[in-house]
mmCIF file of C-alpha atoms in Angstrom:
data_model
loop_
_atom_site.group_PDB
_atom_site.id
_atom_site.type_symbol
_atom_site.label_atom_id
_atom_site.label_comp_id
_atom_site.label_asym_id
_atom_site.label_seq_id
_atom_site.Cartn_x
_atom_site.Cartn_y
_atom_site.Cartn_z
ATOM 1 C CA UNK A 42 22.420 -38.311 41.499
ATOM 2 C CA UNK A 43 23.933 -37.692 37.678
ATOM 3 C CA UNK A 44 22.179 -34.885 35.977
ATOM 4 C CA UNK A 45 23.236 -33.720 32.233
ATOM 5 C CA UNK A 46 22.630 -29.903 31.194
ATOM 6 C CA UNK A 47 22.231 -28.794 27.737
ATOM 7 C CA UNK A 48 23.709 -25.501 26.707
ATOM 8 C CA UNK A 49 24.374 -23.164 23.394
ATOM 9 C CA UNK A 50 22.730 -20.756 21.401
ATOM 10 C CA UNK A 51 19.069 -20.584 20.477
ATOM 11 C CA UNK A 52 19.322 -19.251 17.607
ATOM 12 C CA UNK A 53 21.275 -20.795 14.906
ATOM 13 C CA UNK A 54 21.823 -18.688 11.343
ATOM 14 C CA UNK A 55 21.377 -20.937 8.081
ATOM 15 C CA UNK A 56 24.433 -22.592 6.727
ATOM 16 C CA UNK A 57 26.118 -21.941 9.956
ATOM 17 C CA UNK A 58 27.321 -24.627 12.586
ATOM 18 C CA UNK A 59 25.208 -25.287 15.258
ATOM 19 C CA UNK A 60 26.984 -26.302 18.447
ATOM 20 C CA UNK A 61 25.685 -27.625 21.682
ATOM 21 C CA UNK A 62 27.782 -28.863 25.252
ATOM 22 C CA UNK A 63 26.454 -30.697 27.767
ATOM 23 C CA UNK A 64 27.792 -31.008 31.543
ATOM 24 C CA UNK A 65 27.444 -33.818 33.131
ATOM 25 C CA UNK A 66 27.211 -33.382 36.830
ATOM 26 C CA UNK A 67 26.844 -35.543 39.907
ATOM 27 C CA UNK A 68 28.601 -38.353 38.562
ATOM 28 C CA UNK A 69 31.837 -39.176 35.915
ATOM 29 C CA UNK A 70 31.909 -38.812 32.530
ATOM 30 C CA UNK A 71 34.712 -41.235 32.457
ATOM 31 C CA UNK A 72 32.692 -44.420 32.946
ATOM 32 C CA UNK A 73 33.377 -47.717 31.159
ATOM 33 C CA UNK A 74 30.157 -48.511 31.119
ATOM 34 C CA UNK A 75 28.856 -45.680 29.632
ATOM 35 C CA UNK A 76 28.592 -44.039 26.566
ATOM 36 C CA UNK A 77 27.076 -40.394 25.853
ATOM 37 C CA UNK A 78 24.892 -39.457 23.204
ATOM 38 C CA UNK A 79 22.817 -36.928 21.415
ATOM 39 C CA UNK A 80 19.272 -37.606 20.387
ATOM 40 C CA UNK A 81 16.830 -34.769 18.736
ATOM 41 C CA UNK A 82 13.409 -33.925 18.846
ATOM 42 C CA UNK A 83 12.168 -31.576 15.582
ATOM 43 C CA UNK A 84 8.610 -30.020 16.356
ATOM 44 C CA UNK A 85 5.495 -32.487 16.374
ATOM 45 C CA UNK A 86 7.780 -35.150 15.345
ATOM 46 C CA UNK A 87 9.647 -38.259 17.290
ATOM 47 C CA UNK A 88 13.320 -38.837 18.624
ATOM 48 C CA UNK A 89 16.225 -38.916 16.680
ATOM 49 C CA UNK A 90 19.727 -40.273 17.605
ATOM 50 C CA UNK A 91 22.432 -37.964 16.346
ATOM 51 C CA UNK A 92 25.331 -39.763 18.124
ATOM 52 C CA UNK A 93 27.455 -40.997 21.094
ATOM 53 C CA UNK A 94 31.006 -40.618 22.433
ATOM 54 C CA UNK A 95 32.965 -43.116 24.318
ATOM 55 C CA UNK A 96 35.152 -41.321 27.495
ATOM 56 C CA UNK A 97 38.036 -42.288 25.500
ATOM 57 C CA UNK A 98 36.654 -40.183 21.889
ATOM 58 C CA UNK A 99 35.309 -43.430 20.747
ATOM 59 C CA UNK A 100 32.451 -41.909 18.458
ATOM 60 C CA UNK A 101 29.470 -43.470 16.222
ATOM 61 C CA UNK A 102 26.886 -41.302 14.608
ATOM 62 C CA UNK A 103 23.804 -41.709 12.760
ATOM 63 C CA UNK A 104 24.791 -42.204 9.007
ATOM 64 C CA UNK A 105 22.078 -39.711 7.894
ATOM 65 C CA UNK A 106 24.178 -36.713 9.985
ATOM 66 C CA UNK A 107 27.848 -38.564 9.973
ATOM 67 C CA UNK A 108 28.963 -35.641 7.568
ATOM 68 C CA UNK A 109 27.846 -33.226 9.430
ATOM 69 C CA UNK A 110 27.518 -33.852 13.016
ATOM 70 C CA UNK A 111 30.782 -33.796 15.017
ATOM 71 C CA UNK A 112 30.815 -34.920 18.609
ATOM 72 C CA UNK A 113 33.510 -34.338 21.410
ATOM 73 C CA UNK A 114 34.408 -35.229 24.798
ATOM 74 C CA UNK A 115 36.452 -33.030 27.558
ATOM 75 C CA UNK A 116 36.812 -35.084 30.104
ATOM 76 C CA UNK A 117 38.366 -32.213 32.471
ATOM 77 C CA UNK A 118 35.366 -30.343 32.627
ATOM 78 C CA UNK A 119 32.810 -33.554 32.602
ATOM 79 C CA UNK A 120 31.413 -32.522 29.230
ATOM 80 C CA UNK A 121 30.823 -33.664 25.802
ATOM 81 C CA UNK A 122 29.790 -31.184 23.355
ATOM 82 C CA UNK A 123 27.570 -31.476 19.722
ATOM 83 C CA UNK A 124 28.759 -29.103 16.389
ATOM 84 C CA UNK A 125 26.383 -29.553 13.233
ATOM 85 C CA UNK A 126 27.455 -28.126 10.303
ATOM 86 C CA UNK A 127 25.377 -26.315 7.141
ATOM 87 C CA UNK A 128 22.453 -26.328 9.234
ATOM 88 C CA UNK A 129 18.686 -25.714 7.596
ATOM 89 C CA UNK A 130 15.612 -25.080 8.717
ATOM 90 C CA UNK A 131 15.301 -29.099 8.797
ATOM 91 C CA UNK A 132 17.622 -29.150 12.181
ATOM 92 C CA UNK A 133 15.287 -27.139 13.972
ATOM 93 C CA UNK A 134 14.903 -29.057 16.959
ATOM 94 C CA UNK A 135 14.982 -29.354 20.526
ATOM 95 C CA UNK A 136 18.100 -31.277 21.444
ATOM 96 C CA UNK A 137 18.990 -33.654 24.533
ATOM 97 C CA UNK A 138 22.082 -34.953 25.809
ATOM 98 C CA UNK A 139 21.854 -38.568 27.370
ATOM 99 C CA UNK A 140 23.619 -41.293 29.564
ATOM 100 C CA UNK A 141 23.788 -44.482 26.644
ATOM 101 C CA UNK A 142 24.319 -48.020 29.078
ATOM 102 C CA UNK A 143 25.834 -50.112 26.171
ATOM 103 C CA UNK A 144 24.399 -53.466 26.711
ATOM 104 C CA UNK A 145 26.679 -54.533 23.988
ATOM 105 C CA UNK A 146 27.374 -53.921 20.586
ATOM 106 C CA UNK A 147 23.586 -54.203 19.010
ATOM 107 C CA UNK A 148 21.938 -52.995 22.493
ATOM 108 C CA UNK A 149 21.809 -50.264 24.741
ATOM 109 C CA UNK A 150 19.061 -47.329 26.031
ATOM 110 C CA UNK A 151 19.407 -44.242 27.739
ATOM 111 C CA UNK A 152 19.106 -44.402 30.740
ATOM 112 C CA UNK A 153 19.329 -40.608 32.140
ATOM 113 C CA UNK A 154 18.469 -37.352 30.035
ATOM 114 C CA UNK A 155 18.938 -34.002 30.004
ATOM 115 C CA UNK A 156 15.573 -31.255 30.025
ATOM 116 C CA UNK A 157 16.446 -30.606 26.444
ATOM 117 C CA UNK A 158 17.395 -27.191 24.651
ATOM 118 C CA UNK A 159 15.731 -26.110 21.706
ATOM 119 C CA UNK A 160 17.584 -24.775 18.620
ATOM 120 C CA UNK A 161 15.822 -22.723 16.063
ATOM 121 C CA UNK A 162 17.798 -22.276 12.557
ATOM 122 C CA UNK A 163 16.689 -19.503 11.046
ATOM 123 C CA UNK A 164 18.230 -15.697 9.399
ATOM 124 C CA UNK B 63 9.132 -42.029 8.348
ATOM 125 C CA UNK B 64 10.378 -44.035 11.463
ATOM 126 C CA UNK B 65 12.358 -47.133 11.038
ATOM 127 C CA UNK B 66 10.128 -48.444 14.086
ATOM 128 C CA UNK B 67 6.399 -47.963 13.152
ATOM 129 C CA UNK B 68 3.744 -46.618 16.599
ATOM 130 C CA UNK B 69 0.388 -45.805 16.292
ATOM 131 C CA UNK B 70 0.076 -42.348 16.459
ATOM 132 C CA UNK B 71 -2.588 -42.304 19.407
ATOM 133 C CA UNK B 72 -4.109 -44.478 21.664
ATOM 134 C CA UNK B 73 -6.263 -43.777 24.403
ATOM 135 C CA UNK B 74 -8.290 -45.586 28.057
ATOM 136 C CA UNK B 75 -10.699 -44.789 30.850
ATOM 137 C CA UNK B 76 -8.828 -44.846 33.770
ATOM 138 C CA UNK B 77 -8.658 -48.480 35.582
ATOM 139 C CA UNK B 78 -8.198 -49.737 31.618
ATOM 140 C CA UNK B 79 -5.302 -51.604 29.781
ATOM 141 C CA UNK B 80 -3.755 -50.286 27.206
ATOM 142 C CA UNK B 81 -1.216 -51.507 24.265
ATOM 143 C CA UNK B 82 1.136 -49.850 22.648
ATOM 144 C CA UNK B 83 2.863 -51.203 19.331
ATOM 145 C CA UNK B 84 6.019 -51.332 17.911
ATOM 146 C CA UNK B 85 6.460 -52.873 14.613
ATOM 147 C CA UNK B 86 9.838 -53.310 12.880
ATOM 148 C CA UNK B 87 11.442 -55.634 9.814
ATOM 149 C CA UNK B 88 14.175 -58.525 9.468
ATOM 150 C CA UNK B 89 16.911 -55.351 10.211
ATOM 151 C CA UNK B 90 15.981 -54.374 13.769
ATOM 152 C CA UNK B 91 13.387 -56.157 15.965
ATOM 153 C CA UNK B 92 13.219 -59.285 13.939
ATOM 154 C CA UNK B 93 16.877 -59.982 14.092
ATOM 155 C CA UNK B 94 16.468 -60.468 17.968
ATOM 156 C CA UNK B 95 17.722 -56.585 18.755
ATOM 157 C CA UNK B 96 16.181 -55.755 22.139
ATOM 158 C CA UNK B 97 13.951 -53.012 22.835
ATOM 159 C CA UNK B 98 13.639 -50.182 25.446
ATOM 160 C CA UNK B 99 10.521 -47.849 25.327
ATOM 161 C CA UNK B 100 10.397 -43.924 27.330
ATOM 162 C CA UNK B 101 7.802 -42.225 28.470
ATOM 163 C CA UNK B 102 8.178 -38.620 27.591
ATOM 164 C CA UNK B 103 6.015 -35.727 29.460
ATOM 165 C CA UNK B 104 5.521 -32.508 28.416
ATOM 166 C CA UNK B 105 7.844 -30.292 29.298
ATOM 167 C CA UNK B 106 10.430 -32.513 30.706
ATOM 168 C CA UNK B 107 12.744 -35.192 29.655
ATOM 169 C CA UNK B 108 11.885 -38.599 28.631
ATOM 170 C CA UNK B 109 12.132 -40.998 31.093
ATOM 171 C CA UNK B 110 13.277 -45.000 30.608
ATOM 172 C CA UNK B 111 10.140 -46.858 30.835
ATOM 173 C CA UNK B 112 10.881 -50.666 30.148
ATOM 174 C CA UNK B 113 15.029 -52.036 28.468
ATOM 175 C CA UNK B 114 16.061 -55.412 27.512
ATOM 176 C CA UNK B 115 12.291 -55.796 25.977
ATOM 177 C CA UNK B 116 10.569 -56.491 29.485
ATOM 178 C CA UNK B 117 12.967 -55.077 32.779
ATOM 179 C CA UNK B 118 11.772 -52.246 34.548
ATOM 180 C CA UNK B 119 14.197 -49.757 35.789
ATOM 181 C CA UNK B 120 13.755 -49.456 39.600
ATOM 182 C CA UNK B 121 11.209 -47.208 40.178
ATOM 183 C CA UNK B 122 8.944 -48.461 37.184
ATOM 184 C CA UNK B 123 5.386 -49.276 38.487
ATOM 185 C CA UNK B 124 4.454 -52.489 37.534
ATOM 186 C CA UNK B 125 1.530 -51.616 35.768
ATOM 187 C CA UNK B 126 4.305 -51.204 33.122
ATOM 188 C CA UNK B 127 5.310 -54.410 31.198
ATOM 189 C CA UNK B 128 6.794 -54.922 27.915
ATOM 190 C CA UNK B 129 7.421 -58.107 25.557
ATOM 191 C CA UNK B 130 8.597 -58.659 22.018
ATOM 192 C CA UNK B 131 7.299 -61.256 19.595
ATOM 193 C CA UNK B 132 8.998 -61.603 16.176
ATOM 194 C CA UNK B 133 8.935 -58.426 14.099
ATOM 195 C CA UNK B 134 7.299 -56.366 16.692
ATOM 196 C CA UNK B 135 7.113 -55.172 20.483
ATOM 197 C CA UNK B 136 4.460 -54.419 22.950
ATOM 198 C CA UNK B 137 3.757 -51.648 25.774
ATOM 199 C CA UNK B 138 1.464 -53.217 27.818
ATOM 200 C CA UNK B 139 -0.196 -50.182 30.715
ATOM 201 C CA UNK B 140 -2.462 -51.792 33.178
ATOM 202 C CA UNK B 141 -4.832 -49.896 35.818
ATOM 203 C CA UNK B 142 -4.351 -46.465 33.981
ATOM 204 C CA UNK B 143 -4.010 -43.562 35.464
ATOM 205 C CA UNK B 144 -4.563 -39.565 34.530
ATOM 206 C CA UNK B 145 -0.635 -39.562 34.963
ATOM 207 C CA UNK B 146 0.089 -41.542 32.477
ATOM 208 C CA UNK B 147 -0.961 -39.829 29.760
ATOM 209 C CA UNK B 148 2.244 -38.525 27.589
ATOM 210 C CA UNK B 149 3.760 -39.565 25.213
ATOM 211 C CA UNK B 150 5.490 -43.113 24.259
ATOM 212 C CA UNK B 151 8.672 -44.218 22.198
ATOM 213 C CA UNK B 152 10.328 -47.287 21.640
ATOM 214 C CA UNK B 153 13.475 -47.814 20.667
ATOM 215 C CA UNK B 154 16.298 -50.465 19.425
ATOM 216 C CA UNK B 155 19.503 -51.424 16.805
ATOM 217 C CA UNK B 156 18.837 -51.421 12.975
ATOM 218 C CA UNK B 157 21.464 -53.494 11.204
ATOM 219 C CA UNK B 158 20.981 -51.676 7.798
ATOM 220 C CA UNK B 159 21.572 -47.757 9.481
ATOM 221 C CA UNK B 160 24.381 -49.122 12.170
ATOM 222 C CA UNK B 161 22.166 -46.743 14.957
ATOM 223 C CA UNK B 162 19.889 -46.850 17.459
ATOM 224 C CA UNK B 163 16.965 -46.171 15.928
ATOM 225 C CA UNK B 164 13.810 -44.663 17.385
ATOM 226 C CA UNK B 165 9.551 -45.210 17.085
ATOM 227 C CA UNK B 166 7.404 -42.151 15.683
ATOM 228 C CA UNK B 167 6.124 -42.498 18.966
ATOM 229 C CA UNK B 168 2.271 -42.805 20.576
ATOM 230 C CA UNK B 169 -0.191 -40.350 22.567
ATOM 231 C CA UNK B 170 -1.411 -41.575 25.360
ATOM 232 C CA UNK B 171 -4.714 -40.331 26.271
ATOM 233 C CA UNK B 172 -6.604 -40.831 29.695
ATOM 234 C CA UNK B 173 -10.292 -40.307 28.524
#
């Protein structure tokens, strides 16, 4: 069955750019159906959709990260990868990947997740 | 602050119901946006509970319902069980942010 990874560094230095890949396995990340996001989780707090990638590069992030969050697809190596830029203490979370079944435009859920990596921003 | 307001706990004898809230404005639930709601365990990744407001993913015990009623949606959990207990999250569109938007999400407790 599909299965996502998360991997990257733990450890993330302030003001640098955090960056995250997840491989998607068991499956193709070429779907039509399918997008791919990235949703965080910051300590004692709830989710947070960073963004989602179409096969094609088709992206959409949330507004409050747009200027910093980038997020890429290779679809060669089944992956689609996360980079966050200036990161503070703030982006201290632990972050999934996760299969988004677009409904349509103004609907869709995640239906498959990663185990989740967490990324700790600090010097 | 979370666009989609939970309670932060709720809690059930086993064999109890349970509710679970999700309240939202004229941007998101109210403008007829669906909702999906995950269960999320410790230690391991949150799992689809309920999409499209009231499906169940195959798999889903039916003790598991949900339903949406202006402004706001419901996680109904019937016969409850010492597995339940984690922690809930619902989610749907916002208009305003152009995202998916998520609930502050809601302990479950099995007393």
């Amino acid at each position: 069955q599909l299965q996502l990874q998360e991997s990257g560094p733990g450890l993330v230095k302030p003001s640098e750019t955090l960056s995250l890949t997840c491989t998607v396995s068991g499956g193709s990340i070429s779907s039509a159906n399918y997008y791919w996001a990235w949703i965080r989780q910051p300590p004692g707090k709830g989710l947070d959709w960073i963004g989602s990638i179409f096969y094609s590069g088709s992206t959409d992030y949330n507004p409050s990260l747009k200027s910093r969050a980038t997020i890429s697809v290779d679809t060669s190596k089944n992956q689609f990868s996360l980079k966050l830029s200036s990161v503070t203490a703030a982006d201290t979370a632990l972050y999934y990947c996760a299969r988004e079944y677009l409904v349509g435009a103004t609907s869709a859920f995640f239906d498959i997740w990663g185990q989740g990596t967490m990324v700790t921003v600090s010097s | 602050q979370s666009v989609l307001t939970q309670p932060p706990s709720v809690s059930g004898a086993p064999g109890q119901r349970v509710t679970i809230s999700c309240t939202g404005s004229s941007s998101n639930i109210g403008a007829g946006y669906d909702v999906h709601w995950y269960q999320h365990l410790p230690r391991t990744a949150p799992k689809l509970l309920i999409f499209g407001n009231s499906n169940r993913p195959s798999g889903v015990p039916d003790r598991f319902s949900g339903s949406k009623s202006g402004t706001s949606a419901s996680l109904a959990i019937t016969g409850l069980q010492a597995e339940d207990e984690a922690d809930y999250y619902c989610q749907s569109y916002d208009n305003s942010l152009s995202g998916w938007v998520f609930g502050g999400g809601t302990k479950l407790t099995v007393l």
